[in-house]
PDB file of C-alpha atoms in Angstrom:
ATOM      1  CA  MET A1055      -3.382  28.841 -45.850  1.00  0.00           C
ATOM      2  CA  LYS A1056      -1.884  25.338 -46.217  1.00  0.00           C
ATOM      3  CA  ILE A1057       1.459  26.526 -44.757  1.00  0.00           C
ATOM      4  CA  PHE A1058      -0.347  28.019 -41.765  1.00  0.00           C
ATOM      5  CA  LYS A1059      -2.356  24.816 -41.263  1.00  0.00           C
ATOM      6  CA  ASP A1060       0.788  22.627 -41.513  1.00  0.00           C
ATOM      7  CA  SER A1061       2.673  24.892 -39.084  1.00  0.00           C
ATOM      8  CA  TYR A1062      -0.254  24.878 -36.692  1.00  0.00           C
ATOM      9  CA  LEU A1063      -0.422  21.061 -36.774  1.00  0.00           C
ATOM     10  CA  LEU A1064       3.349  20.807 -36.265  1.00  0.00           C
ATOM     11  CA  ILE A1065       3.201  23.120 -33.247  1.00  0.00           C
ATOM     12  CA  LEU A1066       0.191  21.259 -31.840  1.00  0.00           C
ATOM     13  CA  PHE A1067       1.907  17.901 -32.327  1.00  0.00           C
ATOM     14  CA  SER A1068       5.109  19.234 -30.703  1.00  0.00           C
ATOM     15  CA  LEU A1069       3.183  20.499 -27.673  1.00  0.00           C
ATOM     16  CA  PHE A1070       1.315  17.220 -27.355  1.00  0.00           C
ATOM     17  CA  SER A1071       4.597  15.270 -27.541  1.00  0.00           C
ATOM     18  CA  LEU A1072       6.191  17.521 -24.942  1.00  0.00           C
ATOM     19  CA  ILE A1073       3.248  17.161 -22.561  1.00  0.00           C
ATOM     20  CA  THR A1074       2.927  13.398 -22.923  1.00  0.00           C
ATOM     21  CA  THR A1075       6.649  12.734 -22.501  1.00  0.00           C
ATOM     22  CA  SER A1076       7.263  15.112 -19.592  1.00  0.00           C
ATOM     23  CA  VAL A1077       4.233  14.148 -17.488  1.00  0.00           C
ATOM     24  CA  PRO A1078       4.227  10.411 -16.739  1.00  0.00           C
ATOM     25  CA  SER A1079       0.907   8.637 -16.610  1.00  0.00           C
ATOM     26  CA  THR A1080      -0.255   6.796 -13.491  1.00  0.00           C
ATOM     27  CA  ALA A1081       0.796   3.581 -15.244  1.00  0.00           C
ATOM     28  CA  ASP A1082       4.377   4.911 -15.412  1.00  0.00           C
ATOM     29  CA  CYS A1083       4.367   5.701 -11.688  1.00  0.00           C
ATOM     30  CA  CYS A1084       3.511   2.197 -10.438  1.00  0.00           C
ATOM     31  CA  PRO A1085       3.836  -1.336 -11.798  1.00  0.00           C
ATOM     32  CA  ALA A1086       0.762  -2.994 -13.318  1.00  0.00           C
ATOM     33  CA  SER A1087      -1.809  -4.074 -10.686  1.00  0.00           C
ATOM     34  CA  TRP A1088      -0.446  -1.559  -8.144  1.00  0.00           C
ATOM     35  CA  ILE A1089      -2.404   1.504  -6.948  1.00  0.00           C
ATOM     36  CA  LEU A1090      -0.824   4.955  -6.716  1.00  0.00           C
ATOM     37  CA  TRP A1091      -1.631   6.903  -3.549  1.00  0.00           C
ATOM     38  CA  GLY A1092       0.482   9.845  -2.432  1.00  0.00           C
ATOM     39  CA  GLN A1093       4.184   9.119  -2.905  1.00  0.00           C
ATOM     40  CA  HIS A1094       3.811   5.330  -2.928  1.00  0.00           C
ATOM     41  CA  CYS A1095       2.426   2.408  -4.872  1.00  0.00           C
ATOM     42  CA  TYR A1096       0.342  -0.278  -3.130  1.00  0.00           C
ATOM     43  CA  TYR A1097      -0.355  -3.863  -4.122  1.00  0.00           C
ATOM     44  CA  PHE A1098      -3.304  -5.617  -2.454  1.00  0.00           C
ATOM     45  CA  GLN A1099      -3.588  -9.406  -2.326  1.00  0.00           C
ATOM     46  CA  PHE A1100      -7.077 -10.487  -1.280  1.00  0.00           C
ATOM     47  CA  VAL A1101      -6.633 -14.239  -1.660  1.00  0.00           C
ATOM     48  CA  ASN A1102      -5.809 -15.964   1.653  1.00  0.00           C
ATOM     49  CA  THR A1103      -2.684 -17.729   0.473  1.00  0.00           C
ATOM     50  CA  GLU A1104       0.155 -16.339   2.564  1.00  0.00           C
ATOM     51  CA  GLY A1105       1.336 -16.319   6.141  1.00  0.00           C
ATOM     52  CA  TRP A1106       2.915 -13.042   7.280  1.00  0.00           C
ATOM     53  CA  GLN A1107       6.538 -13.988   6.472  1.00  0.00           C
ATOM     54  CA  ASP A1108       5.545 -15.440   3.095  1.00  0.00           C
ATOM     55  CA  ALA A1109       3.636 -12.234   2.330  1.00  0.00           C
ATOM     56  CA  GLU A1110       6.679 -10.114   3.253  1.00  0.00           C
ATOM     57  CA  ASN A1111       8.878 -12.310   1.033  1.00  0.00           C
ATOM     58  CA  ARG A1112       6.439 -11.913  -1.869  1.00  0.00           C
ATOM     59  CA  CYS A1113       6.432  -8.135  -1.394  1.00  0.00           C
ATOM     60  CA  LYS A1114      10.240  -8.052  -1.358  1.00  0.00           C
ATOM     61  CA  ALA A1115      10.336 -10.163  -4.527  1.00  0.00           C
ATOM     62  CA  MET A1116       8.258  -7.489  -6.324  1.00  0.00           C
ATOM     63  CA  ALA A1117      10.893  -4.788  -5.739  1.00  0.00           C
ATOM     64  CA  LEU A1118      12.105  -2.887  -8.798  1.00  0.00           C
ATOM     65  CA  CYS A1119      15.788  -1.865  -9.072  1.00  0.00           C
ATOM     66  CA  ASP A1120      16.039   1.094  -6.675  1.00  0.00           C
ATOM     67  CA  ARG A1121      12.423   0.783  -5.449  1.00  0.00           C
ATOM     68  CA  PRO A1122      12.233  -1.644  -2.509  1.00  0.00           C
ATOM     69  CA  SER A1123       8.921  -3.293  -1.672  1.00  0.00           C
ATOM     70  CA  HIS A1124       7.749  -4.542   1.724  1.00  0.00           C
ATOM     71  CA  LEU A1125       4.517  -5.180   3.567  1.00  0.00           C
ATOM     72  CA  ALA A1126       3.044  -1.707   3.992  1.00  0.00           C
ATOM     73  CA  SER A1127       4.120   0.663   6.723  1.00  0.00           C
ATOM     74  CA  VAL A1128       1.484   3.206   7.786  1.00  0.00           C
ATOM     75  CA  HIS A1129       2.515   6.735   8.765  1.00  0.00           C
ATOM     76  CA  SER A1130      -0.662   8.810   8.964  1.00  0.00           C
ATOM     77  CA  ARG A1131      -4.417   8.705   9.513  1.00  0.00           C
ATOM     78  CA  GLU A1132      -4.862   9.533   5.805  1.00  0.00           C
ATOM     79  CA  GLU A1133      -2.762   6.562   4.709  1.00  0.00           C
ATOM     80  CA  GLN A1134      -4.603   4.344   7.209  1.00  0.00           C
ATOM     81  CA  ASN A1135      -7.956   5.522   5.799  1.00  0.00           C
ATOM     82  CA  PHE A1136      -6.825   4.769   2.238  1.00  0.00           C
ATOM     83  CA  LEU A1137      -5.762   1.208   3.146  1.00  0.00           C
ATOM     84  CA  TYR A1138      -8.936   0.593   5.130  1.00  0.00           C
ATOM     85  CA  GLU A1139     -11.191   1.877   2.339  1.00  0.00           C
ATOM     86  CA  VAL A1140      -9.622  -0.490  -0.193  1.00  0.00           C
ATOM     87  CA  LEU A1141      -9.974  -3.392   2.273  1.00  0.00           C
ATOM     88  CA  ARG A1142     -13.563  -2.396   3.130  1.00  0.00           C
ATOM     89  CA  LEU A1143     -14.620  -2.210  -0.514  1.00  0.00           C
ATOM     90  CA  ALA A1144     -12.849  -5.398  -1.588  1.00  0.00           C
ATOM     91  CA  ALA A1145     -13.525  -7.659   1.404  1.00  0.00           C
ATOM     92  CA  PRO A1146     -16.720  -7.122   3.446  1.00  0.00           C
ATOM     93  CA  PRO A1147     -16.821  -8.137   7.133  1.00  0.00           C
ATOM     94  CA  GLU A1148     -17.014 -11.906   7.714  1.00  0.00           C
ATOM     95  CA  SER A1149     -16.625 -12.090  11.500  1.00  0.00           C
ATOM     96  CA  SER A1150     -15.742  -9.927  14.474  1.00  0.00           C
ATOM     97  CA  TRP A1151     -12.062  -9.800  13.381  1.00  0.00           C
ATOM     98  CA  GLY A1152     -12.022 -10.575   9.703  1.00  0.00           C
ATOM     99  CA  PRO A1153     -11.184 -10.111   7.086  1.00  0.00           C
ATOM    100  CA  SER A1154      -7.829  -8.673   8.050  1.00  0.00           C
ATOM    101  CA  LEU A1155      -4.897  -7.371   6.050  1.00  0.00           C
ATOM    102  CA  TYR A1156      -1.272  -8.021   7.025  1.00  0.00           C
ATOM    103  CA  ILE A1157       0.875  -4.895   7.282  1.00  0.00           C
ATOM    104  CA  GLY A1158       4.631  -4.760   7.884  1.00  0.00           C
ATOM    105  CA  LEU A1159       4.526  -4.151  11.629  1.00  0.00           C
ATOM    106  CA  LEU A1160       6.505  -6.368  14.012  1.00  0.00           C
ATOM    107  CA  VAL A1161       5.719  -6.184  17.725  1.00  0.00           C
ATOM    108  CA  GLY A1162       8.573  -6.910  20.147  1.00  0.00           C
ATOM    109  CA  ASN A1163       8.301  -7.535  23.883  1.00  0.00           C
ATOM    110  CA  SER A1164       6.025  -4.535  24.428  1.00  0.00           C
ATOM    111  CA  GLN A1165       4.072  -1.846  22.593  1.00  0.00           C
ATOM    112  CA  THR A1166       7.154   0.354  22.693  1.00  0.00           C
ATOM    113  CA  GLN A1167       9.226  -2.220  20.794  1.00  0.00           C
ATOM    114  CA  MET A1168       7.661  -2.086  17.365  1.00  0.00           C
ATOM    115  CA  SER A1169       9.315  -1.866  13.943  1.00  0.00           C
ATOM    116  CA  TRP A1170       8.325  -1.706  10.291  1.00  0.00           C
ATOM    117  CA  THR A1171       9.813  -4.190   7.827  1.00  0.00           C
ATOM    118  CA  ASP A1172      10.869  -1.306   5.561  1.00  0.00           C
ATOM    119  CA  GLY A1173      13.027   0.154   8.359  1.00  0.00           C
ATOM    120  CA  SER A1174      10.986   3.359   8.725  1.00  0.00           C
ATOM    121  CA  CYS A1175      10.124   4.686  12.179  1.00  0.00           C
ATOM    122  CA  VAL A1176       6.867   3.762  13.890  1.00  0.00           C
ATOM    123  CA  ASP A1177       5.298   7.216  14.070  1.00  0.00           C
ATOM    124  CA  TYR A1178       1.635   6.209  13.780  1.00  0.00           C
ATOM    125  CA  THR A1179      -0.486   3.337  15.144  1.00  0.00           C
ATOM    126  CA  ASN A1180      -4.201   2.550  15.156  1.00  0.00           C
ATOM    127  CA  TRP A1181      -4.582  -0.239  17.728  1.00  0.00           C
ATOM    128  CA  ILE A1182      -8.029  -1.446  18.806  1.00  0.00           C
ATOM    129  CA  GLY A1183      -8.584  -1.253  22.587  1.00  0.00           C
ATOM    130  CA  VAL A1184      -6.024  -3.398  24.441  1.00  0.00           C
ATOM    131  CA  GLU A1185      -4.169  -4.428  21.277  1.00  0.00           C
ATOM    132  CA  PRO A1186      -1.479  -5.497  20.716  1.00  0.00           C
ATOM    133  CA  ASN A1187      -2.017  -8.358  23.121  1.00  0.00           C
ATOM    134  CA  ASN A1188      -0.162 -11.268  21.492  1.00  0.00           C
ATOM    135  CA  ALA A1189       3.415  -9.960  21.886  1.00  0.00           C
ATOM    136  CA  PRO A1190       6.246 -10.892  21.755  1.00  0.00           C
ATOM    137  CA  GLY A1191       6.819 -11.712  18.125  1.00  0.00           C
ATOM    138  CA  SER A1192       3.361 -10.817  16.887  1.00  0.00           C
ATOM    139  CA  VAL A1193       2.581  -8.957  13.663  1.00  0.00           C
ATOM    140  CA  GLY A1194       0.160  -6.152  12.852  1.00  0.00           C
ATOM    141  CA  MET A1195      -3.031  -6.350  10.835  1.00  0.00           C
ATOM    142  CA  ILE A1196      -5.757  -3.936   9.726  1.00  0.00           C
ATOM    143  CA  SER A1197      -9.186  -5.366  10.560  1.00  0.00           C
ATOM    144  CA  ASN A1198     -12.420  -5.025   8.641  1.00  0.00           C
ATOM    145  CA  GLY A1199     -14.216  -7.204  11.148  1.00  0.00           C
ATOM    146  CA  ILE A1200     -17.703  -6.254  12.316  1.00  0.00           C
ATOM    147  CA  GLY A1201     -17.413  -2.960  14.191  1.00  0.00           C
ATOM    148  CA  ARG A1202     -13.600  -2.788  13.872  1.00  0.00           C
ATOM    149  CA  LEU A1203     -13.565   0.030  11.274  1.00  0.00           C
ATOM    150  CA  GLY A1204      -9.968  -0.505  10.208  1.00  0.00           C
ATOM    151  CA  GLY A1205      -8.462  -0.666  13.673  1.00  0.00           C
ATOM    152  CA  TRP A1206      -5.326  -2.724  14.142  1.00  0.00           C
ATOM    153  CA  HIS A1207      -4.896  -6.011  15.958  1.00  0.00           C
ATOM    154  CA  ASP A1208      -1.938  -8.328  16.204  1.00  0.00           C
ATOM    155  CA  ARG A1209      -1.564 -11.989  15.381  1.00  0.00           C
ATOM    156  CA  SER A1210       0.775 -14.221  17.372  1.00  0.00           C
ATOM    157  CA  SER A1211       3.265 -16.797  16.136  1.00  0.00           C
ATOM    158  CA  GLY A1212       4.683 -14.419  13.579  1.00  0.00           C
ATOM    159  CA  GLY A1213       1.507 -14.492  11.526  1.00  0.00           C
ATOM    160  CA  LEU A1214       1.687 -18.065  10.225  1.00  0.00           C
ATOM    161  CA  ALA A1215      -2.006 -18.134   9.288  1.00  0.00           C
ATOM    162  CA  ALA A1216      -2.827 -17.336   5.681  1.00  0.00           C
ATOM    163  CA  ASP A1217      -4.493 -13.986   5.187  1.00  0.00           C
ATOM    164  CA  LYS A1218      -4.735 -10.972   2.914  1.00  0.00           C
ATOM    165  CA  TYR A1219      -1.869  -8.484   2.677  1.00  0.00           C
ATOM    166  CA  VAL A1220      -0.739  -5.161   1.214  1.00  0.00           C
ATOM    167  CA  CYS A1221       2.702  -4.307  -0.201  1.00  0.00           C
ATOM    168  CA  LYS A1222       4.142  -0.806  -0.564  1.00  0.00           C
ATOM    169  CA  MET A1223       6.941   0.704  -2.661  1.00  0.00           C
ATOM    170  CA  PRO A1224       7.993   4.263  -3.551  1.00  0.00           C
ATOM    171  CA  LYS A1225       6.464   5.568  -6.769  1.00  0.00           C
ATOM    172  CA  ASN A1226       8.679   6.130  -9.800  1.00  0.00           C
ATOM    173  CA  GLU A1227      10.837   9.248  -9.252  1.00  0.00           C
ATOM    174  CA  ARG A1228       9.699  10.663 -12.619  1.00  0.00           C
ATOM    175  CA  CYS A1229       6.131  11.001 -11.372  1.00  0.00           C
TER     176      CYS A1229
END
């Protein structure tokens, strides 16, 4: 009976080791303080300490080896909803426009001249009404202002005002 019990424990331990080493945990997929959603990790900064360019520089500084980090690009309604829900839960409305969250969108001379800081294509937008209306050189933001429900607006002057922001990087390939 002892041999059977020892063999059973050895097999159980081996299976447990195999499962825990072959399936990474969420902590292995993203750096500490980042949130895993879909194929990417997101870092939210809710302290108004950065202008848009400073926020982008901070995001880039958090890159890991082959995993670049930038202000977030948004490519679907689902991703937009995820970002808005985190903003909504963490920072309740303060005014008609705020709080707002910097994203990595640059607006050129018109709505058709937009680009993401990560170099991906602009295949989704969520502008409020007549936005963007501060081009050229404005930057995109997700708004949790009263009645804005996560719609986007732009901020002129390259986003020099300090505000909240969200960074994005690919999740670990092993996940």
